[in-house]
Every structure is written in C-alpha cells, then in structure tokens.
Short mmCIF file of C-alpha atoms and ligand atoms in Angstrom, two decimals:
data_model
loop_
_atom_site.label_atom_id
_atom_site.label_comp_id
_atom_site.label_asym_id
_atom_site.label_seq_id
_atom_site.Cartn_x
_atom_site.Cartn_y
_atom_site.Cartn_z
CA MET A 1 104.56 11.16 110.93
CA THR A 2 103.98 13.13 114.22
CA THR A 3 106.95 15.75 114.79
CA ARG A 4 108.06 15.94 118.34
CA ALA A 5 109.56 18.37 120.19
CA PHE A 6 110.10 18.99 123.93
CA VAL A 7 110.87 21.84 126.65
CA ALA A 8 113.15 20.48 129.28
CA GLY A 9 113.86 22.27 132.62
CA TRP A 10 113.38 21.98 136.18
CA PRO A 11 110.64 22.54 137.22
CA ILE A 12 108.89 22.66 134.24
CA SER A 13 104.97 23.39 135.28
CA HIS A 14 105.16 26.99 134.84
CA SER A 15 106.61 27.05 131.56
CA LYS A 16 104.48 28.82 129.14
CA SER A 17 106.01 27.50 125.78
CA PRO A 18 103.76 24.61 125.69
CA LYS A 19 100.76 26.94 125.11
CA LEU A 20 102.87 28.82 122.64
CA HIS A 21 103.87 26.11 120.43
CA GLY A 22 100.21 24.41 121.18
CA PHE A 23 98.74 27.77 119.49
CA TRP A 24 100.76 27.66 116.42
CA LEU A 25 100.99 23.54 115.72
CA ASP A 26 97.03 24.10 115.82
CA ARG A 27 96.83 27.42 113.77
CA TYR A 28 99.05 25.71 111.14
CA GLY A 29 97.62 22.26 111.29
CA ILE A 30 100.65 20.62 111.61
CA ASP A 31 100.96 17.27 112.90
CA GLY A 32 103.30 17.69 115.89
CA THR A 33 103.74 17.77 119.88
CA TYR A 34 105.50 20.00 122.16
CA GLU A 35 106.01 18.18 125.35
CA PRO A 36 106.84 19.57 128.64
CA LEU A 37 109.63 17.29 130.34
CA ALA A 38 110.63 17.92 133.87
CA LEU A 39 114.24 16.68 134.29
CA ARG A 40 116.54 17.27 136.75
CA GLU A 41 120.12 18.77 136.36
CA LYS A 42 121.42 14.87 137.02
CA GLU A 43 118.97 13.18 134.45
CA PHE A 44 119.66 15.89 131.72
CA PRO A 45 123.26 14.91 130.16
CA GLU A 46 121.70 11.25 129.74
CA PHE A 47 118.34 12.64 128.18
CA LEU A 48 120.76 14.89 125.60
CA ARG A 49 122.81 11.59 125.17
CA GLU A 50 119.63 9.40 124.12
CA LEU A 51 118.05 12.38 122.49
CA LYS A 52 118.91 11.30 118.61
CA SER A 53 117.10 7.73 119.56
CA SER A 54 114.27 9.35 121.26
CA GLY A 55 112.37 10.33 118.32
CA PHE A 56 112.46 14.22 119.07
CA ALA A 57 113.32 16.94 116.47
CA GLY A 58 114.62 19.13 118.87
CA GLY A 59 113.46 21.23 121.69
CA ASN A 60 114.11 24.02 124.18
CA VAL A 61 116.30 23.88 126.94
CA THR A 62 115.24 26.31 130.11
CA ILE A 63 116.62 26.91 134.04
CA PRO A 64 118.61 25.56 135.24
CA HIS A 65 119.69 23.69 131.88
CA LYS A 66 120.97 26.27 129.60
CA GLU A 67 124.61 26.36 130.69
CA MET A 68 125.08 22.57 130.82
CA ALA A 69 123.05 22.20 127.32
CA PHE A 70 126.27 24.86 126.29
CA GLU A 71 128.65 22.10 127.05
CA LEU A 72 127.15 19.07 125.82
CA VAL A 73 125.84 20.07 122.26
CA ASP A 74 128.14 18.88 119.43
CA LYS A 75 127.59 22.42 117.68
CA PRO A 76 126.75 25.40 119.76
CA ASP A 77 125.75 28.44 117.10
CA GLU A 78 127.29 31.85 117.11
CA ASP A 79 124.94 33.33 119.78
CA ALA A 80 124.75 30.41 121.76
CA SER A 81 128.89 30.79 122.00
CA ALA A 82 128.63 34.44 122.81
CA ILE A 83 126.30 34.18 125.45
CA GLY A 84 127.30 30.78 126.95
CA ALA A 85 124.16 28.93 126.97
CA VAL A 86 121.91 27.14 124.67
CA ASN A 87 118.23 27.42 125.12
CA THR A 88 117.18 25.62 121.44
CA LEU A 89 118.33 21.99 120.14
CA TRP A 90 117.98 20.69 116.67
CA PHE A 91 119.75 18.15 114.53
CA GLU A 92 121.98 19.00 111.20
CA ASN A 93 123.72 16.06 109.59
CA GLY A 94 123.03 13.72 112.71
CA LYS A 95 125.01 16.25 115.07
CA LEU A 96 123.17 18.01 118.09
CA CYS A 97 123.04 21.89 117.54
CA GLY A 98 122.41 24.33 120.15
CA GLY A 99 121.47 27.81 119.78
CA ASN A 100 120.47 30.80 122.15
CA THR A 101 117.32 32.74 120.85
CA ASP A 102 116.96 34.98 123.70
CA ALA A 103 118.93 37.66 122.25
CA TYR A 104 116.72 37.44 118.95
CA GLY A 105 113.89 37.40 121.12
CA PHE A 106 114.65 40.49 123.33
CA SER A 107 115.33 42.68 119.99
CA ALA A 108 112.55 41.59 118.00
CA ASN A 109 110.40 42.38 120.56
CA LEU A 110 111.35 46.02 120.81
CA ASP A 111 111.57 46.09 117.01
CA HIS A 112 107.79 45.18 116.88
CA ARG A 113 106.97 47.53 119.30
CA ALA A 114 109.26 50.21 119.86
CA PRO A 115 111.51 50.36 116.74
CA ARG A 116 113.12 53.18 117.87
CA TRP A 117 115.12 51.60 120.06
CA ARG A 118 118.25 51.05 118.32
CA GLU A 119 118.57 55.18 117.54
CA GLY A 120 119.58 54.61 121.62
CA LYS A 121 123.06 55.17 122.71
CA ASN A 122 123.20 54.38 126.29
CA ALA A 123 121.52 51.55 128.02
CA VAL A 124 120.93 50.57 131.70
CA ILE A 125 120.43 47.19 132.61
CA LEU A 126 119.50 45.93 136.18
CA GLY A 127 120.19 42.46 136.84
CA ALA A 128 123.26 40.48 136.06
CA GLY A 129 121.73 36.97 135.73
CA GLY A 130 121.64 34.69 132.85
CA ALA A 131 119.04 36.45 130.94
CA ALA A 132 121.37 39.39 131.32
CA ARG A 133 123.78 37.50 129.09
CA SER A 134 121.54 37.62 126.15
CA ILE A 135 120.25 41.10 126.49
CA LEU A 136 123.91 42.47 126.82
CA TYR A 137 124.65 40.32 123.66
CA ALA A 138 121.61 41.85 121.87
CA LEU A 139 122.59 45.39 123.14
CA LYS A 140 125.93 45.32 121.71
CA GLN A 141 124.95 43.70 118.38
CA ALA A 142 122.79 46.99 118.34
CA ARG A 143 126.09 49.08 118.91
CA PHE A 144 125.14 50.73 122.10
CA GLU A 145 127.61 53.13 123.00
CA THR A 146 127.15 52.55 126.58
CA ILE A 147 125.59 49.64 128.80
CA HIS A 148 125.57 49.96 132.42
CA ILE A 149 125.01 46.83 134.31
CA ALA A 150 123.51 47.49 137.95
CA ASN A 151 123.11 44.26 140.23
CA ARG A 152 122.52 43.81 144.10
CA THR A 153 125.54 41.36 143.70
CA HIS A 154 128.28 43.95 142.41
CA GLU A 155 130.64 40.82 142.03
CA ARG A 156 128.51 39.13 139.40
CA ALA A 157 127.73 42.62 137.41
CA LYS A 158 131.54 43.25 137.21
CA ASN A 159 131.93 39.42 135.89
CA LEU A 160 129.45 40.17 133.62
CA ALA A 161 131.04 43.62 132.54
CA GLU A 162 134.60 41.87 132.09
CA GLU A 163 133.36 39.17 129.81
CA PHE A 164 131.35 41.20 127.87
CA GLY A 165 134.01 44.12 127.77
CA ALA A 166 133.50 47.73 126.28
CA PRO A 167 131.09 49.44 126.29
CA CYS A 168 129.84 47.55 129.50
CA ILE A 169 130.24 49.08 133.03
CA ALA A 170 129.46 47.18 136.28
CA HIS A 171 127.65 48.80 139.25
CA SER A 172 126.03 47.92 142.56
CA LEU A 173 122.60 49.03 143.12
CA ASP A 174 123.66 52.11 144.71
CA ASP A 175 124.24 53.69 141.80
CA PHE A 176 120.99 52.59 139.78
CA SER A 177 119.14 56.17 140.56
CA ARG A 178 122.24 58.10 139.44
CA LEU A 179 122.50 56.50 136.14
CA LEU A 180 119.07 56.92 134.89
CA PRO A 181 119.12 60.66 133.90
CA ASP A 182 121.42 59.38 130.72
CA ALA A 183 119.45 56.07 129.60
CA ASP A 184 117.86 55.89 126.05
CA LEU A 185 116.87 52.10 127.05
CA LEU A 186 116.10 50.76 130.74
CA ILE A 187 115.84 47.39 130.94
CA ASN A 188 115.21 44.93 134.29
CA THR A 189 116.54 41.77 133.59
CA SER A 190 116.47 41.06 137.75
CA ALA A 191 113.62 39.07 139.46
CA ILE A 192 112.61 42.68 141.04
CA GLY A 193 108.78 42.68 140.38
CA MET A 194 108.33 39.19 139.79
CA LYS A 195 105.18 37.70 141.33
CA ASP A 196 106.30 36.68 144.88
CA VAL A 197 109.49 38.68 144.68
CA ASP A 198 109.12 41.66 146.74
CA THR A 199 112.03 43.70 147.52
CA GLY A 200 110.52 46.68 148.95
CA MET A 201 112.71 48.31 145.96
CA ARG A 202 110.87 51.55 144.62
CA PHE A 203 111.98 53.55 141.64
CA ASP A 204 111.85 57.00 140.58
CA PHE A 205 111.66 57.35 136.78
CA SER A 206 110.83 61.18 136.91
CA VAL A 207 114.11 61.71 136.27
CA LEU A 208 114.12 59.50 132.80
CA HIS A 209 114.55 61.95 129.31
CA SER A 210 110.87 62.13 127.86
CA LYS A 211 111.98 59.91 124.85
CA ALA A 212 113.43 56.85 127.22
CA ILE A 213 112.10 53.50 126.44
CA VAL A 214 111.59 51.26 129.31
CA THR A 215 111.54 47.35 128.95
CA ASP A 216 111.01 44.41 131.21
CA ILE A 217 111.44 40.87 130.48
CA VAL A 218 109.51 39.79 133.34
CA TYR A 219 106.18 39.21 132.29
CA THR A 220 104.73 37.69 135.65
CA PRO A 221 102.98 39.82 136.34
CA ILE A 222 102.46 41.71 132.66
CA ASN A 223 102.29 45.12 133.97
CA THR A 224 105.60 44.83 136.46
CA PRO A 225 106.12 47.83 139.22
CA PHE A 226 109.02 49.00 137.12
CA LEU A 227 106.51 49.29 133.88
CA CYS A 228 103.88 50.67 135.67
CA THR A 229 106.15 53.36 137.53
CA ALA A 230 107.72 53.82 133.87
CA SER A 231 104.24 54.48 132.63
CA ALA A 232 103.24 56.76 135.38
CA ALA A 233 106.05 58.91 134.39
CA GLY A 234 104.74 59.14 130.64
CA LEU A 235 107.37 56.93 129.36
CA GLU A 236 107.02 54.46 126.62
CA THR A 237 106.99 51.08 127.78
CA VAL A 238 107.40 47.35 126.12
CA ASP A 239 106.24 44.26 128.44
CA GLY A 240 108.34 40.98 128.30
CA LEU A 241 105.70 38.59 126.88
CA GLY A 242 106.98 39.60 123.56
CA MET A 243 110.79 38.52 123.86
CA LEU A 244 109.07 34.89 124.86
CA MET A 245 106.71 35.02 121.91
CA HIS A 246 109.61 35.82 119.72
CA GLN A 247 112.48 33.98 121.43
CA ALA A 248 110.49 30.76 120.27
CA VAL A 249 109.76 31.46 116.57
CA PRO A 250 113.25 29.98 115.09
CA GLY A 251 112.73 26.64 117.07
CA PHE A 252 109.16 26.31 115.85
CA GLU A 253 110.67 26.96 112.30
CA LYS A 254 113.62 24.57 113.00
CA TRP A 255 111.19 21.47 113.76
CA PHE A 256 108.39 21.77 112.38
CA GLY A 257 109.30 23.71 108.75
CA GLN A 258 107.10 26.57 109.05
CA ARG A 259 107.96 29.97 110.28
CA PRO A 260 105.32 31.05 112.70
CA GLU A 261 103.72 34.89 113.14
CA VAL A 262 103.30 36.67 116.48
CA THR A 263 100.23 37.93 116.77
CA ASN A 264 98.04 39.90 118.99
CA GLU A 265 95.71 36.82 119.05
CA LEU A 266 98.68 34.44 120.32
CA ARG A 267 99.47 37.23 122.72
CA GLU A 268 95.57 37.65 124.03
CA TYR A 269 95.94 33.75 124.05
CA ILE A 270 98.90 33.50 126.45
CA LEU A 271 97.82 36.66 128.64
CA GLU A 272 94.77 34.67 129.24
CA ARG A 273 96.77 31.85 130.66
CA LEU A 274 99.36 33.38 132.81
P1 NAP B 1 118.75 34.80 137.55
O1 NAP B 1 119.74 34.22 136.39
O2 NAP B 1 118.34 33.64 138.81
O3 NAP B 1 119.04 36.30 137.92
C1 NAP B 1 118.22 37.07 138.71
C2 NAP B 1 118.58 38.63 138.76
O4 NAP B 1 117.57 38.87 139.67
C3 NAP B 1 120.01 38.23 139.33
O5 NAP B 1 120.41 39.88 139.22
C4 NAP B 1 119.82 38.66 140.71
O6 NAP B 1 120.43 39.30 141.78
C5 NAP B 1 118.37 39.44 140.75
N1 NAP B 1 117.54 39.33 142.03
C6 NAP B 1 117.07 38.48 142.53
N2 NAP B 1 116.45 38.42 143.56
C7 NAP B 1 116.73 39.93 143.92
C8 NAP B 1 116.23 40.75 144.94
N3 NAP B 1 115.27 40.40 146.14
N4 NAP B 1 116.48 41.79 144.77
C9 NAP B 1 117.67 42.26 143.84
N5 NAP B 1 118.07 41.53 142.76
C10 NAP B 1 117.50 40.44 143.10
O7 NAP B 1 117.34 34.56 136.50
P2 NAP B 1 117.30 34.95 135.01
O8 NAP B 1 117.23 33.98 134.25
O9 NAP B 1 118.40 36.17 134.83
O10 NAP B 1 115.84 35.24 134.90
C11 NAP B 1 115.67 36.63 135.46
C12 NAP B 1 114.14 37.19 134.97
O11 NAP B 1 113.93 37.16 133.73
C13 NAP B 1 112.92 35.77 135.50
O12 NAP B 1 111.72 36.68 135.99
C14 NAP B 1 112.68 35.36 134.14
O13 NAP B 1 111.02 34.80 134.17
C15 NAP B 1 112.67 36.85 133.03
N6 NAP B 1 113.36 36.22 131.71
C16 NAP B 1 112.14 36.18 131.02
C17 NAP B 1 112.32 35.77 129.42
C18 NAP B 1 111.45 36.24 128.19
O14 NAP B 1 111.20 35.91 127.58
N7 NAP B 1 110.42 37.31 128.53
C19 NAP B 1 113.67 35.29 129.30
C20 NAP B 1 114.44 34.90 130.44
C21 NAP B 1 114.25 35.09 131.32
P3 NAP B 1 121.92 38.58 141.88
O15 NAP B 1 123.03 38.45 141.38
O16 NAP B 1 122.57 39.86 143.48
O17 NAP B 1 121.20 37.84 142.66
#
C-alpha cells in the first residue's frame, strides 16, 4: 500500500520539501507520496483532528502552523517541548506525536560541513524569530558558554533570552558589530539577506577572528550577503541548504522506514530547483 506523507503550511508553493522527499522516494524505490497541502490557520486544527482517518502516516508542518501543532499534538517530544514548536508529525500507538527536527538539522549540517564548530565557546545569533528558537536550543545542547542574540526588535530578543536562560544575552542591532570580535560561531537566523528583503544593512566581518565560522540558515539565495561578506573576509562559511536537508531525515525515516542520506547529489538536485 502507498505510504502518504505531507507538508502543511500557508503559503506552501515555495516549499522545497516535496522535491527533497520526492528525490529520496525515487532513490530508495519506495511506494510513497509526499504532498504539499495549502492550509489556512483556521483549517489546520480540523486537519489534525482528522489526520488519523485521512490515511497519512504523518508529515511536516511549516509556517505559520508550527506553534499551533505543538499545542494540538497528543505527545510532543523532548526537542519540540524545549523549542515550543512542532515541524514533524507521526503516529505511535494511535497517538499523534510531534517533534522538532530544526535543531537537529542545524547541528547535523555543521557537523557535516564544519565539525570544529563544537569547539566554539561564544556564539552570536542575528535574529530572534521562530527559527532562532531551534538554534538556541542546539547551541545550548552543544554547551556554548555565551550566546548573544541581536535582533531588530530588542523586546523579542529579550523574551527569548529570558525563556532560554543562561548563557543567552539579548541585544539590539546597534550592538551587533561590537559582539563580533569574540564570536567563534556567527549565525544569521533573520530574514536579512533573503531574496526580496533588502534591509540596507551592511556587515564588516574583518573584525572576526580568523578561526570563526559563519553560517546562515537563509538559503534563498544560497550565497547570501551575510555569507559573501564572510567569505570575502577569508572566513569559513556554511550555507543553510544543509540544515533544510538534514532536518528532513528523521521524518522520512519515521514515515517510510528508511533513513535517507544527505548527499552532494541531493544538494545539486535541490540547488537546480531553488
Ligand atoms: P520569523 O519568525 O518571521 O523571524 C524573522 C526574523 O528576521 C526576526 O528576527 C525579524 O526581526 C528579522 N527580520 C525580518 N525582517 C527584517 C528586517 N527588514 N531587518 C532586520 N531584521 C528583520 O522567521 P523564521 O521562521 O525565524 O525564519 C527566518 C529565516 O530562516 C527565513 O528566511 C527562513 O526561510 C529561514 N529558515 C531556514 C531553515 C533551514 O532549514 N535552512 C529553517 C527555518 C527557517 P523582528 O523580530 O524585529 O521582526
């Protein structure tokens, strides 16, 4: 019987997840589907209520439903509970379970591309939105000693720093440059640099030390201004496409029973379709 999975969000047409899972379904010769579902916020609770009878093995949840999914699942896992959002759904003994694989995807990408990131002590995060929550959780798990969060809306950074506790410290964007010389790991989790988001913000990364690693979770465009500036300063960089690919692994394994591999071939396949 065909195993069905989905990704639900609004809007959904931009999602690269169907391409990614489609690649793996093909690669492993699995009789399965991964369907994009455009669901508005008011439609989402009923969709979840009827999920068991709808024939889906599970699926992904994306913007804007991740927090609502966390509230509505029968059983959030440890990562989802710490992050306060769910991006992966599956069934266990008839119960709807929710996990969050974004922190895993972030760490697995760095483990793959720049494994010495785990030696870092000080991290600087730009942005304090939904994605920043997963990154904070990943950095705390990796035992960073200081985590600075700089955000346009200081209040949002402050709330995050309070919620996640030590060693998180909140800042406004005015402090961003001042934080850079101590950064071992610098991460952009904000929409700055995204296609169609020109904030006019310019960076100077020449003040970072030469061993600092710079990563951006934005992957459209793949070479963001943040990463280009870091490369020009001679720093090691890691783009955000790897996070997208790695976060998809646990879900695929749960629904289709095969742990898929993140390969260069998959990366090229997605890059051609960005
Ligand atoms: P979000 O919750 O909407 O947060 C957006 C963040 O960007 C906030 O910190 C916001 O600051 C900041 N921002 C937006 N416009 C800005 C501007 N003009 N100037 C300065 N700051 C600005 O979004 P999110 O879910 O965290 O996602 C952020 C990015 O990460 C998106 O590009 C998303 O595609 C990407 N992402 C990638 C992956 C991956 O797998 N690679 C996973 C998740 C997300 P304020 O608080 O001041 O509004």
